[in-house]
Short mmCIF file of C-alpha atoms in Angstrom, two decimals:
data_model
loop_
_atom_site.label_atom_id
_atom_site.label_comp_id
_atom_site.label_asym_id
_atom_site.label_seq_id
_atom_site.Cartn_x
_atom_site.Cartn_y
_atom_site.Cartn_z
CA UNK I 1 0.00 0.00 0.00
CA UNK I 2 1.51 3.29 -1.49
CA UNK I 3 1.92 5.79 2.04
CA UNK I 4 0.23 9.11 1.76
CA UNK I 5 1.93 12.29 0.84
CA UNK I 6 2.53 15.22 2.98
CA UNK I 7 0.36 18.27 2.12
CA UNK I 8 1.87 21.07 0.10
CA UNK I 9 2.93 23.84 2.23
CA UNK I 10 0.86 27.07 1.42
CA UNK I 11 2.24 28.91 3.96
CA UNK I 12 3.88 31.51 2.27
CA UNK I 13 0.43 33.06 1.33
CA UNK I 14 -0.57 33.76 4.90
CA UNK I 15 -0.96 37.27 5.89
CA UNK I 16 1.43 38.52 8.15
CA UNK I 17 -1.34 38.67 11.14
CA UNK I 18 -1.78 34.46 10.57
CA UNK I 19 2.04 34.23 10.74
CA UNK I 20 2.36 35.95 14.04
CA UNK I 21 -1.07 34.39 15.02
CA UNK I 22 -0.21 31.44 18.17
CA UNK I 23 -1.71 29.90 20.75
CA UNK I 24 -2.98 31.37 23.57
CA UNK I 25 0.00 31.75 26.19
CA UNK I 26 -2.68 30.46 29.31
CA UNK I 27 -3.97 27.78 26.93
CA UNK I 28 -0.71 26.52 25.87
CA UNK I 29 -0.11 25.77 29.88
CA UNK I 30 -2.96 23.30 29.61
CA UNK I 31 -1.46 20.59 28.54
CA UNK I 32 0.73 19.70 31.42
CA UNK I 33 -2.64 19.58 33.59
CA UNK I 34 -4.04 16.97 31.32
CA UNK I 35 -0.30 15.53 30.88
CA UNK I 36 0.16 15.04 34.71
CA UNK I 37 -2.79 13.67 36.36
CA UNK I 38 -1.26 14.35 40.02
CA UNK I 39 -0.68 17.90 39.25
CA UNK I 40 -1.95 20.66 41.58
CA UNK I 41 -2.47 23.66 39.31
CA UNK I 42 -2.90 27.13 41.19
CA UNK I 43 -2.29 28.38 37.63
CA UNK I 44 -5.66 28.01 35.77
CA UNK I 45 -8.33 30.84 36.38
CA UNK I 46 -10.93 28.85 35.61
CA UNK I 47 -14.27 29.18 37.44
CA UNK I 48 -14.72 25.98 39.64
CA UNK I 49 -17.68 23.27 38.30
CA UNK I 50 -18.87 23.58 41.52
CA UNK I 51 -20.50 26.39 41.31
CA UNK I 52 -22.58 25.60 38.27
CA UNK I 53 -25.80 25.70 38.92
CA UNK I 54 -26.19 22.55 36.35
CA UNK I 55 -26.57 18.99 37.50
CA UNK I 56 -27.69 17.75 33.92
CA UNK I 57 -28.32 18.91 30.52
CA UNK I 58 -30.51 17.17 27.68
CA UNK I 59 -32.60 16.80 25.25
CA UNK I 60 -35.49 14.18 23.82
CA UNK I 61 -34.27 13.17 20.25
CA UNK I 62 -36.24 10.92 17.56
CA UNK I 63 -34.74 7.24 16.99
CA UNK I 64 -32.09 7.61 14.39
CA UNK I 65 -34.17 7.30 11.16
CA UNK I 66 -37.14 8.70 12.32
CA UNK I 67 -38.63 11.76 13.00
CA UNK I 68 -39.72 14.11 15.85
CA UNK I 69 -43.89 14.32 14.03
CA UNK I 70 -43.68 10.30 13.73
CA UNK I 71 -42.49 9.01 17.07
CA UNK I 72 -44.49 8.52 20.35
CA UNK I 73 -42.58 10.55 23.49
CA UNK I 74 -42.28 7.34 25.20
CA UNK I 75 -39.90 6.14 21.78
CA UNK I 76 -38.01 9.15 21.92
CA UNK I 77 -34.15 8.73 22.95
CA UNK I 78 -32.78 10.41 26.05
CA UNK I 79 -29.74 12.47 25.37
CA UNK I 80 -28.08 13.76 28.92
CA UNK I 81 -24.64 14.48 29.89
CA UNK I 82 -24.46 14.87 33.83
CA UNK I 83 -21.47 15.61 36.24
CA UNK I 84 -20.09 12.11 35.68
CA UNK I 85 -21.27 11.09 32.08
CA UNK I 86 -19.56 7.58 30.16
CA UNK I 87 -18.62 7.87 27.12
CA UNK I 88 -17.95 11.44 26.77
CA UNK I 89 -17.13 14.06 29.20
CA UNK I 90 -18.76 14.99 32.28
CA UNK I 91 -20.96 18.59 32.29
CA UNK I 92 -18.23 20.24 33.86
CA UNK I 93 -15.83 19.80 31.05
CA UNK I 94 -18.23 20.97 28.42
CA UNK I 95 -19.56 23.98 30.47
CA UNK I 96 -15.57 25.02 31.29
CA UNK I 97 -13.30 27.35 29.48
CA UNK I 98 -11.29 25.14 26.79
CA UNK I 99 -9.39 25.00 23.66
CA UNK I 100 -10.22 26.35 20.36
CA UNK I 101 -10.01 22.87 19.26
CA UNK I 102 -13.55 21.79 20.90
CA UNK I 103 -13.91 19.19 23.35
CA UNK I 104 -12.66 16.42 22.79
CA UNK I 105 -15.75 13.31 22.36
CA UNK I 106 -17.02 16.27 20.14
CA UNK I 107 -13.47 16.80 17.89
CA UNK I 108 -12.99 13.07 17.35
CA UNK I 109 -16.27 12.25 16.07
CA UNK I 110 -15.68 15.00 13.77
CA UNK I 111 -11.93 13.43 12.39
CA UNK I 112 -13.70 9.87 12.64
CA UNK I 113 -16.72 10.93 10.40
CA UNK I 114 -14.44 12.64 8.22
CA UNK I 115 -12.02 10.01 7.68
CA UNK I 116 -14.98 7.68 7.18
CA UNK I 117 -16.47 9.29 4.32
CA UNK I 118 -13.87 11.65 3.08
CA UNK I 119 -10.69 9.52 3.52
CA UNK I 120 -8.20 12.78 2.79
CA UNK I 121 -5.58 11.75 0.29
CA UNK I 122 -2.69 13.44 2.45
CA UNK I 123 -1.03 12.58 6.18
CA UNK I 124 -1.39 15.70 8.30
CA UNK I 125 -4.73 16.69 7.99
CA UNK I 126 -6.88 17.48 10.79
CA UNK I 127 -9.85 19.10 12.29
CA UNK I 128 -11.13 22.09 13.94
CA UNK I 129 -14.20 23.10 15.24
CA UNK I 130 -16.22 25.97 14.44
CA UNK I 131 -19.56 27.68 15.02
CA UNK I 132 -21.24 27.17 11.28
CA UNK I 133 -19.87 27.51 8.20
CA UNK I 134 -19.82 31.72 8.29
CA UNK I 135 -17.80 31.47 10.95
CA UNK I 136 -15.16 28.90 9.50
CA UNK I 137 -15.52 31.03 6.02
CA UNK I 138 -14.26 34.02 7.78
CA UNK I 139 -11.54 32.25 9.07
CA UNK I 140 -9.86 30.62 6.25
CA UNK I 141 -10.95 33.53 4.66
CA UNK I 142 -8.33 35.75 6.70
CA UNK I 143 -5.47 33.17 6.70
CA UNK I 144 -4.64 34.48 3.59
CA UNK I 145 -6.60 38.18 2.62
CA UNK I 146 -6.35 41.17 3.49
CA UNK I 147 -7.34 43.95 2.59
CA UNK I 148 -7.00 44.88 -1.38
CA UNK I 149 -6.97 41.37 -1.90
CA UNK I 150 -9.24 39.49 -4.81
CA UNK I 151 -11.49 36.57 -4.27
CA UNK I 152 -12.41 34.17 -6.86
CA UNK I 153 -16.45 33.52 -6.54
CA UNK I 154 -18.94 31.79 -8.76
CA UNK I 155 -20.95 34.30 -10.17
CA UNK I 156 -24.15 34.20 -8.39
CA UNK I 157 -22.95 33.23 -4.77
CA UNK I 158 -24.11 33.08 -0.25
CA UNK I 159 -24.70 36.84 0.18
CA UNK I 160 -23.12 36.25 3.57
CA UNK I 161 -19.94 35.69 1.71
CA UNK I 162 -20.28 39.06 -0.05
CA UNK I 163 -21.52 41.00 3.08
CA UNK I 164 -18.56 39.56 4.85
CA UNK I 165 -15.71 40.85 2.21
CA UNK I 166 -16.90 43.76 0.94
CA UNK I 167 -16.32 45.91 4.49
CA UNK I 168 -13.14 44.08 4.35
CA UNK I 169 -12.19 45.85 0.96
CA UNK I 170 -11.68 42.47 -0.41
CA UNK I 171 -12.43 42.13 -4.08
CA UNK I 172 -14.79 39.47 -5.94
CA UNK I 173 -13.87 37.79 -9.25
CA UNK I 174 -17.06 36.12 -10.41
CA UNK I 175 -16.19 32.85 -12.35
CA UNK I 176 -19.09 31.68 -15.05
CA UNK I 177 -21.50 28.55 -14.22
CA UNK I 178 -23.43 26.35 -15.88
CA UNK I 179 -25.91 23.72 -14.33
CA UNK I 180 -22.95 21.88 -12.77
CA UNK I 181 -21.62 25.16 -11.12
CA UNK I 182 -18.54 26.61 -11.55
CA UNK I 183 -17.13 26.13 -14.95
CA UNK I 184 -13.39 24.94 -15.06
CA UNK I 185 -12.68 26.80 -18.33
CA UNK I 186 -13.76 29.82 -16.80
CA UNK I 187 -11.69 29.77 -13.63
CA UNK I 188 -8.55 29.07 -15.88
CA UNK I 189 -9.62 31.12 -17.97
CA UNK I 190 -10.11 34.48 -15.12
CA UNK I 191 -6.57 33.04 -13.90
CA UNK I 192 -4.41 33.00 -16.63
CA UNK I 193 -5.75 36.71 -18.21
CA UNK I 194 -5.54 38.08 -14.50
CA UNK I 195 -3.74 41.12 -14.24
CA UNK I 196 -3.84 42.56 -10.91
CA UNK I 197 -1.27 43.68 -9.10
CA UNK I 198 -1.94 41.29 -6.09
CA UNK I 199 -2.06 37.34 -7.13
CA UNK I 200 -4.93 35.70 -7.01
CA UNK I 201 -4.35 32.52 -4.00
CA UNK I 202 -7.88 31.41 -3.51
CA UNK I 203 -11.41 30.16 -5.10
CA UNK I 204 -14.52 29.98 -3.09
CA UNK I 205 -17.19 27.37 -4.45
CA UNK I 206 -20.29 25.55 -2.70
CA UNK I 207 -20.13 22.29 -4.70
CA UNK I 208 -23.16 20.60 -3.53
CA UNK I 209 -26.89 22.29 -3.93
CA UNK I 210 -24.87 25.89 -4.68
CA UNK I 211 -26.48 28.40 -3.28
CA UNK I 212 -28.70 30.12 -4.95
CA UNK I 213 -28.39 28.09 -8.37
CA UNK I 214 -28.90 24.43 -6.42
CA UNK I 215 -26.47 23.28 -8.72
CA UNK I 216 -24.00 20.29 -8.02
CA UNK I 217 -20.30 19.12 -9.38
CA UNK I 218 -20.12 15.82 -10.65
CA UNK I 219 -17.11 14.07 -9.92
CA UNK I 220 -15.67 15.02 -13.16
CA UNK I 221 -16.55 18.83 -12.50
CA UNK I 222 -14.56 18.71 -8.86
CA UNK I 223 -11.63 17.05 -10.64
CA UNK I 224 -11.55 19.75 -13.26
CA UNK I 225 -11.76 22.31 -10.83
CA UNK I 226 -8.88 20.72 -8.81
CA UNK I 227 -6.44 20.94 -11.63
CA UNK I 228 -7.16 24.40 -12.21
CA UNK I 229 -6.35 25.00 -8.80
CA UNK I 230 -3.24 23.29 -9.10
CA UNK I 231 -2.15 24.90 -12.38
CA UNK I 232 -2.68 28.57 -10.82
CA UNK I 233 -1.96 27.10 -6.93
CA UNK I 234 -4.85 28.36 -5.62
CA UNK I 235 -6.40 27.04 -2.12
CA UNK I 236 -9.91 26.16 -2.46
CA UNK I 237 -12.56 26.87 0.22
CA UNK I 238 -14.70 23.78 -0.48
CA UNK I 239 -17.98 25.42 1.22
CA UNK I 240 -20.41 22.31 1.71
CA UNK I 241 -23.29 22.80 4.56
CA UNK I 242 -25.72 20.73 2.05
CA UNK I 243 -22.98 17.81 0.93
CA UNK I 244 -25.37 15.41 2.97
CA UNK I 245 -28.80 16.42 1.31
CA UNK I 246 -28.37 14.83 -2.18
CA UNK I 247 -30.97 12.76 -3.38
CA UNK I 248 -32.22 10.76 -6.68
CA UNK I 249 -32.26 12.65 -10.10
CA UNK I 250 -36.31 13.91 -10.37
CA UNK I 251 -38.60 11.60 -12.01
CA UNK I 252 -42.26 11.92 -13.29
CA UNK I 253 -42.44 8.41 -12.03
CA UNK I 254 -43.76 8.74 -8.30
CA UNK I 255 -43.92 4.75 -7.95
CA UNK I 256 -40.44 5.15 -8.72
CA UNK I 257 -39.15 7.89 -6.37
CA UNK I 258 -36.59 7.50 -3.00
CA UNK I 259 -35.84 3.92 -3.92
CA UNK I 260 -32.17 4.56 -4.19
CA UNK I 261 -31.47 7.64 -1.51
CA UNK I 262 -27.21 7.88 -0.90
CA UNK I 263 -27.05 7.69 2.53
CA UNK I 264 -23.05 8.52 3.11
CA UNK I 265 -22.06 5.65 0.94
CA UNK I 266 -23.14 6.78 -2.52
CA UNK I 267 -22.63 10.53 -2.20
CA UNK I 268 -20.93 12.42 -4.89
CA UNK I 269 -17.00 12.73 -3.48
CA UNK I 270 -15.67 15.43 -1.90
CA UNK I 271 -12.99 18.20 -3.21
CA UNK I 272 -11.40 17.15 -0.27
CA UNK I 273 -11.50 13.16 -0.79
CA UNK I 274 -9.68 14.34 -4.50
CA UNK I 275 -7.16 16.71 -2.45
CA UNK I 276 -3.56 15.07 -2.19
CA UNK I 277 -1.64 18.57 -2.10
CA UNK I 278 -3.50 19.46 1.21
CA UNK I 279 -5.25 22.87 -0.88
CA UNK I 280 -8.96 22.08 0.04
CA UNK I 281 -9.85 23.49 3.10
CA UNK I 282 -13.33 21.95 3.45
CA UNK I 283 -15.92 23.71 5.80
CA UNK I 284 -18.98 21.10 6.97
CA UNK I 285 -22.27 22.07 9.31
CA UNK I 286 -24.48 20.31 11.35
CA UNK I 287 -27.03 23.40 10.74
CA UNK I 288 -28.70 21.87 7.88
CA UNK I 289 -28.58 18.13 9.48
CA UNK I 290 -29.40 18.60 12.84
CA UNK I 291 -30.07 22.18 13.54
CA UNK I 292 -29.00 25.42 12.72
CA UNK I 293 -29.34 27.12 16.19
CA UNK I 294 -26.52 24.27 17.73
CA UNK I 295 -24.16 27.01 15.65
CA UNK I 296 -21.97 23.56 15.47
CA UNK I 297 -19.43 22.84 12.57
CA UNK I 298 -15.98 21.79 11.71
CA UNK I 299 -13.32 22.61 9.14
CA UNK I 300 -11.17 20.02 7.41
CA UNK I 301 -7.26 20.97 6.31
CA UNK I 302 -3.75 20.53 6.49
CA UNK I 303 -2.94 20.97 10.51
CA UNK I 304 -0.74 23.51 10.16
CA UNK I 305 -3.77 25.45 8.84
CA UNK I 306 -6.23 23.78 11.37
CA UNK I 307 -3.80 24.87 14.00
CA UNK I 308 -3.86 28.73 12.61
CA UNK I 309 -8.14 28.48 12.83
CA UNK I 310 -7.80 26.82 16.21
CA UNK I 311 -5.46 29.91 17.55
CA UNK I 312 -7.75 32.77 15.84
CA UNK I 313 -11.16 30.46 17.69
CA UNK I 314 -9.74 31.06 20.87
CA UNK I 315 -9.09 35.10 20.55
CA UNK I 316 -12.94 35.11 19.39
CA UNK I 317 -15.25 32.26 19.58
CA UNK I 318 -13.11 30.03 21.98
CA UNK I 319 -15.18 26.96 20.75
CA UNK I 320 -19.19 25.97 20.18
CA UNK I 321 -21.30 27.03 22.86
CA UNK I 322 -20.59 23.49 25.45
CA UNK I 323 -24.34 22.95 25.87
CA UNK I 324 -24.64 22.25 21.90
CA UNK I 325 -21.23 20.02 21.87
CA UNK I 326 -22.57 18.13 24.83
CA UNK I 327 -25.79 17.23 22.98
CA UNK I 328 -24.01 17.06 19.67
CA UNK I 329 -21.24 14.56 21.34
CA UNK I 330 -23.84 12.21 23.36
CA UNK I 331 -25.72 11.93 20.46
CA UNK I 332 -23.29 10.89 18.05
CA UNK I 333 -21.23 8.90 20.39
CA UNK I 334 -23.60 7.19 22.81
CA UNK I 335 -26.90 7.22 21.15
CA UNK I 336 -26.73 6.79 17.00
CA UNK I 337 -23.00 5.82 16.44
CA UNK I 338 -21.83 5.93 13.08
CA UNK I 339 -24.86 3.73 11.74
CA UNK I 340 -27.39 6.19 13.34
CA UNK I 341 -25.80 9.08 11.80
CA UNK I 342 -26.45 7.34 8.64
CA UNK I 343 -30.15 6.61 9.03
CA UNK I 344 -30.72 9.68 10.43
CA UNK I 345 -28.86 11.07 7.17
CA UNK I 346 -31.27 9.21 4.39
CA UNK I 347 -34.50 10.06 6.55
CA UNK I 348 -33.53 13.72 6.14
CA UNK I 349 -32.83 13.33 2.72
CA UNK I 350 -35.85 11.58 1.79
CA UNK I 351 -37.74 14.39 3.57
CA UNK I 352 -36.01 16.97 1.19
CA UNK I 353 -36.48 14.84 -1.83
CA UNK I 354 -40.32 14.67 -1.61
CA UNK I 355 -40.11 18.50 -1.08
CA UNK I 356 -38.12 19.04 -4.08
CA UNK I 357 -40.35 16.63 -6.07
CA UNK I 358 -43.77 18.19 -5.15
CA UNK I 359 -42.37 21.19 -5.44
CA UNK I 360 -41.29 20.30 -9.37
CA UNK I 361 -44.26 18.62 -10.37
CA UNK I 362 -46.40 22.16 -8.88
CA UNK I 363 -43.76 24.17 -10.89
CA UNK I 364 -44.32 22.34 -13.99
CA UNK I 365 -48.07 22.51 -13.74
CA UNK I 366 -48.41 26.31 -13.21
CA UNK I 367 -45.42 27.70 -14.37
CA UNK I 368 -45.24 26.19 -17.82
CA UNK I 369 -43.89 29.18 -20.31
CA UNK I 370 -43.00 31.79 -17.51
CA UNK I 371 -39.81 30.03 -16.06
CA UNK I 372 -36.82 28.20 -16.71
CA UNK I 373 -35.20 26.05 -14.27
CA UNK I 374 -32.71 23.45 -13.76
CA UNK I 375 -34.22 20.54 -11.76
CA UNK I 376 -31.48 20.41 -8.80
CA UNK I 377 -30.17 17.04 -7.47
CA UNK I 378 -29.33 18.27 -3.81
CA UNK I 379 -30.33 20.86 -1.60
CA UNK I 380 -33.10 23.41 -0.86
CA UNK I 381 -33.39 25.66 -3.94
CA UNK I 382 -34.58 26.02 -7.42
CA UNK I 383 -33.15 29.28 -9.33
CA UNK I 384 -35.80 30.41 -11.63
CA UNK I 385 -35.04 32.65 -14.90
CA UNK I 386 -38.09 34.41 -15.65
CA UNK I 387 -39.33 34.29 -19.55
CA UNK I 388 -39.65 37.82 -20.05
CA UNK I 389 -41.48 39.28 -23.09
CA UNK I 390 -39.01 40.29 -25.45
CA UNK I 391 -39.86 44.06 -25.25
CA UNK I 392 -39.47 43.65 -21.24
CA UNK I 393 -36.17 41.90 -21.59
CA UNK I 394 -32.93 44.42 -20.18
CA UNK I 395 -35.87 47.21 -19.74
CA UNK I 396 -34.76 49.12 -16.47
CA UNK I 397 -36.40 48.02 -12.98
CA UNK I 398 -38.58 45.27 -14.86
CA UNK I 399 -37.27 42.83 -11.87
CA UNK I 400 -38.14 45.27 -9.45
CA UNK I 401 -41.72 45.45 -10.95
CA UNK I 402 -41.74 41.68 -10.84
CA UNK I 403 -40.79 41.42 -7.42
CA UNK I 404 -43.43 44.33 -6.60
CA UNK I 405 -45.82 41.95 -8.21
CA UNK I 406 -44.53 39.25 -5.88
CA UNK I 407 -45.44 41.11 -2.96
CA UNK I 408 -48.42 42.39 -4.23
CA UNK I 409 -49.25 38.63 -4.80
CA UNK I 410 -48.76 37.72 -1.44
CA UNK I 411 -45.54 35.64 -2.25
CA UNK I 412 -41.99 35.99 -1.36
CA UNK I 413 -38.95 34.97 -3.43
CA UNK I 414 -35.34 36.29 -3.40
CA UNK I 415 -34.59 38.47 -6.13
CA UNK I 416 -31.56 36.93 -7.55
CA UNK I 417 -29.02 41.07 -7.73
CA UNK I 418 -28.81 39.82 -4.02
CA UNK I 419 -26.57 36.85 -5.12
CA UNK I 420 -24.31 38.47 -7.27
CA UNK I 421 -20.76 39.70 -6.70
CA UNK I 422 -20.95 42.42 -9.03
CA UNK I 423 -23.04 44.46 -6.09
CA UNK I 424 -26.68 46.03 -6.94
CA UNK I 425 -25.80 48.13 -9.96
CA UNK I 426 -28.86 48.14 -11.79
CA UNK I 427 -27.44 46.20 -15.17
CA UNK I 428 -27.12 43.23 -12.27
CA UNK I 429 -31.02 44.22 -10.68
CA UNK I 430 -32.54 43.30 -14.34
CA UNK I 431 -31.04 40.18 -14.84
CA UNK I 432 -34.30 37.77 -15.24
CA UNK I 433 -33.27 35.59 -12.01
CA UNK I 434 -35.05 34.56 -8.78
CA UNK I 435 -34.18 32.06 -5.86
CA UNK I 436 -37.02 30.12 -4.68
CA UNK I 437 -36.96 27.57 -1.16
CA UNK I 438 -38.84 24.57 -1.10
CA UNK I 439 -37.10 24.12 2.25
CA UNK I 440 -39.02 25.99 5.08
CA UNK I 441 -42.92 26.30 3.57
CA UNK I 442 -45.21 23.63 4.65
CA UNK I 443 -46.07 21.58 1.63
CA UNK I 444 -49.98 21.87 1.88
CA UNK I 445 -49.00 25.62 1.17
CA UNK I 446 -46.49 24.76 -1.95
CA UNK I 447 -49.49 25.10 -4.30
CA UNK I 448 -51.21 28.13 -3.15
CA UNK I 449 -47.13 29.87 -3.15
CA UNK I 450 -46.83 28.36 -6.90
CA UNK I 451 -49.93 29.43 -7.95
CA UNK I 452 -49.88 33.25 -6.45
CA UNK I 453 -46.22 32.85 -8.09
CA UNK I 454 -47.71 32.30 -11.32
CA UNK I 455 -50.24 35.12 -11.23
CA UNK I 456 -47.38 37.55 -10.35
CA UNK I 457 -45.47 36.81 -13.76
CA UNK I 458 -48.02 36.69 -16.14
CA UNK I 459 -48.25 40.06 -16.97
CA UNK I 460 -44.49 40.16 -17.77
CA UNK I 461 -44.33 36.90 -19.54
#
């Protein structure tokens, strides 16, 4: 068996805060209390677990596989983590001060799960936590930017990402897609006729279910995009909070539907499972999975990187709020395993595929000749191009009449300017897109929504 490489080192592209970036000085004395067993610290100022007014912390979960609406309360699991828990910490070591590396039952699931279905190509990688994948954006983000610096963006992309760099004066290079998402030609193409006076060092994609556009690399796609990368040696920030919620192409068929759902085992691979020079720096979520309020995630890279994120975590965040790392870590360690986490995974993406398929066949019913739309294979999201009449077509504010219409119709999609790099100039605001979520409405209401929809673009279709 051929022994992994060691990952590329990218650390000449860190900014010169990251280089002088280290751990904490109190925080680096930690390890010689959980070195030395017998050792009396008067060192740590640490509040004593004494004096927590918690004795136990829980919650009622639904049997992996199942859900909360289907199970009786007597078949629902009991997650608690007292003072003296088993398999994981006690309550006083998740409700303590700690590392930014997360505690640890919580940290090793996270490297377990990762080298189950990821299996990174490289020796020293490792994990981090970090409080969603915002939060881990922003930090990879400033391992390596700075201010005046470019990022390279598909060209609809997470506003978040675009309200986070623009007050940093970073710039956006918006790479073409197509319905597999970013377009390999294009990035090579932005990289090689770049002339900027600052290099460009990194690409920002969401691979799976891309927000807004839903769309999703195949494996061909990622391995494209990963020899671009290499050609121009750019890190990647492989953004992935819906990699789990993939699901069966759409079929007419519905005696034929969610017979084949991928679990973990038969997911599209990762950026990161292709990465062997250590230049994906993959960002994962519970938010989508379990629940976005835990504000629980992780990030995937080279350790010398993970070690950089760890050392910024614990000058800001410290590490996920203990409470949701305690529930997090029971859960996944002493209640589903490994197998649970599976079960649990095709239940939720069975519940998202019936969404997305109603939500198709309504589209197709009502919407027949006033929208185009790629049906998406993953995710939350169908991005709609609206069939304007031809005389409407590039006329200023038309989209802003449409979305007036919207309102007016008593129906609320996201006009698509607010995904777009290229800020709110109005060229960008009459661009015939729209974002629509067949995530959060309650089905019996998908009709009415689709049908109000439908009655809004008439006029201007």
């Amino acid at each position: 068996m051929t022994a992994k490489p060691h990952s590329v080192d990218l650390s000449e592209f860190f900014t010169e805060a990251t280089r002088v970036r280290d751990n904490s000085p109190l925080k680096s004395l930690t390890k010689y209390m959980e070195a030395d067993p017998t050792l009396l610290s008067l060192g740590a100022g640490l509040p004593h677990p004494s004096t927590f007014p918690f004795a136990q912390i829980g919650a009622h979960v639904a049997p992996a596989g199942a859900s909360v609406a289907n199970t009786a309360p007597a078949d629902m699991l009991n997650v608690s983590v007292t003072t003296s828990s088993g398999a994981i910490e006690g309550l006083g070591k998740f409700l303590q001060y700690g590392n930014g590396r997360g505690v640890p039952s919580y940290a090793a699931f996270t490297r377990e799960h990762t080298h189950r279905v990821h299996d990174p190509k490289y020796v020293d990688w490792d994990t981090v936590v970090s409080l969603g994948n915002t939060d881990a954006f922003v930090k990879a983000l400033m391992l390596f930017y700075t201010s005046g610096d470019t990022l390279l963006v598909d060209e609809w992309t997470y506003p978040a990402i675009i309200g986070t760099v623009v007050p940093m004066n970073i710039q956006l290079a918006p790479v073409r897609m197509d319905a597999e998402g970013m377009v390999p030609e294009a990035l090579d193409h932005v990289c090689t006729n770049w002339t900027g006076e600052r290099k460009l060092r990194m690409v920002y994609t969401i691979p799976t279910a891309q927000n807004p556009t839903g769309a999703t690399m195949s494996i061909a796609r990622k391995r494209a995009i990963y020899a671009v990368a290499q050609k121009h040696n750019l890190v990647i920030i492989e953004d992935d909070p819906y990699y789990y919620l993939q699901f069966e192409p759409y079929t007419a068929d519905s005696e034929h539907r969610y017979t084949n759902l991928p679990g973990i085992t038969s997911l599209v691979p990762s950026l990161l499972s292709l990465d062997t020079d250590g230049r994906v720096i993959r960002l994962d979520s519970f938010s989508k999975v379990l629940a976005p309020g835990l504000r629980c995630g992780w990030v995937t890279a080279p350790k010398y990187i993970t070690d950089k994120i760890q050392f910024h975590n614990e000058t800001s965040i410290q590490q996920p709020a203990g409470v949701s790392q305690a529930i997090v870590a029971s859960l996944m360690n002493e209640q589903w395993g490994h197998s649970g986490w599976e079960r649990h995974l095709v239940q939720i993406q069975r519940d998202y595929a019936m969404r997305r398929d109603l939500f198709v066949d309504l589209c197709l019913k009502h919407l027949n000749g006033l929208v185009e739309f790629t049906v998406p294979d993953a995710g939350m999201f169908l991005w709609f191009r609206v069939l304007l009449k031809p005389e409407l077509q590039g006329q200023t504010g038309v989209m802003q009449r449409v979305f007036d219409s919207m309102v007016a119709n008593h129906v609320l999609l996201v006009p698509g300017y607010m995904f777009s790099p290229k800020g709110a100039e109005q060229k960008v605001r009459d661009e015939p897109y729209i974002r629509a979520a067949f995530s959060f409405a309650a089905t019996t209401d998908f009709e009415a929504a689709i049908t109000r929809l439908a009655q809004a673009l008439e006029p201007f279709c």
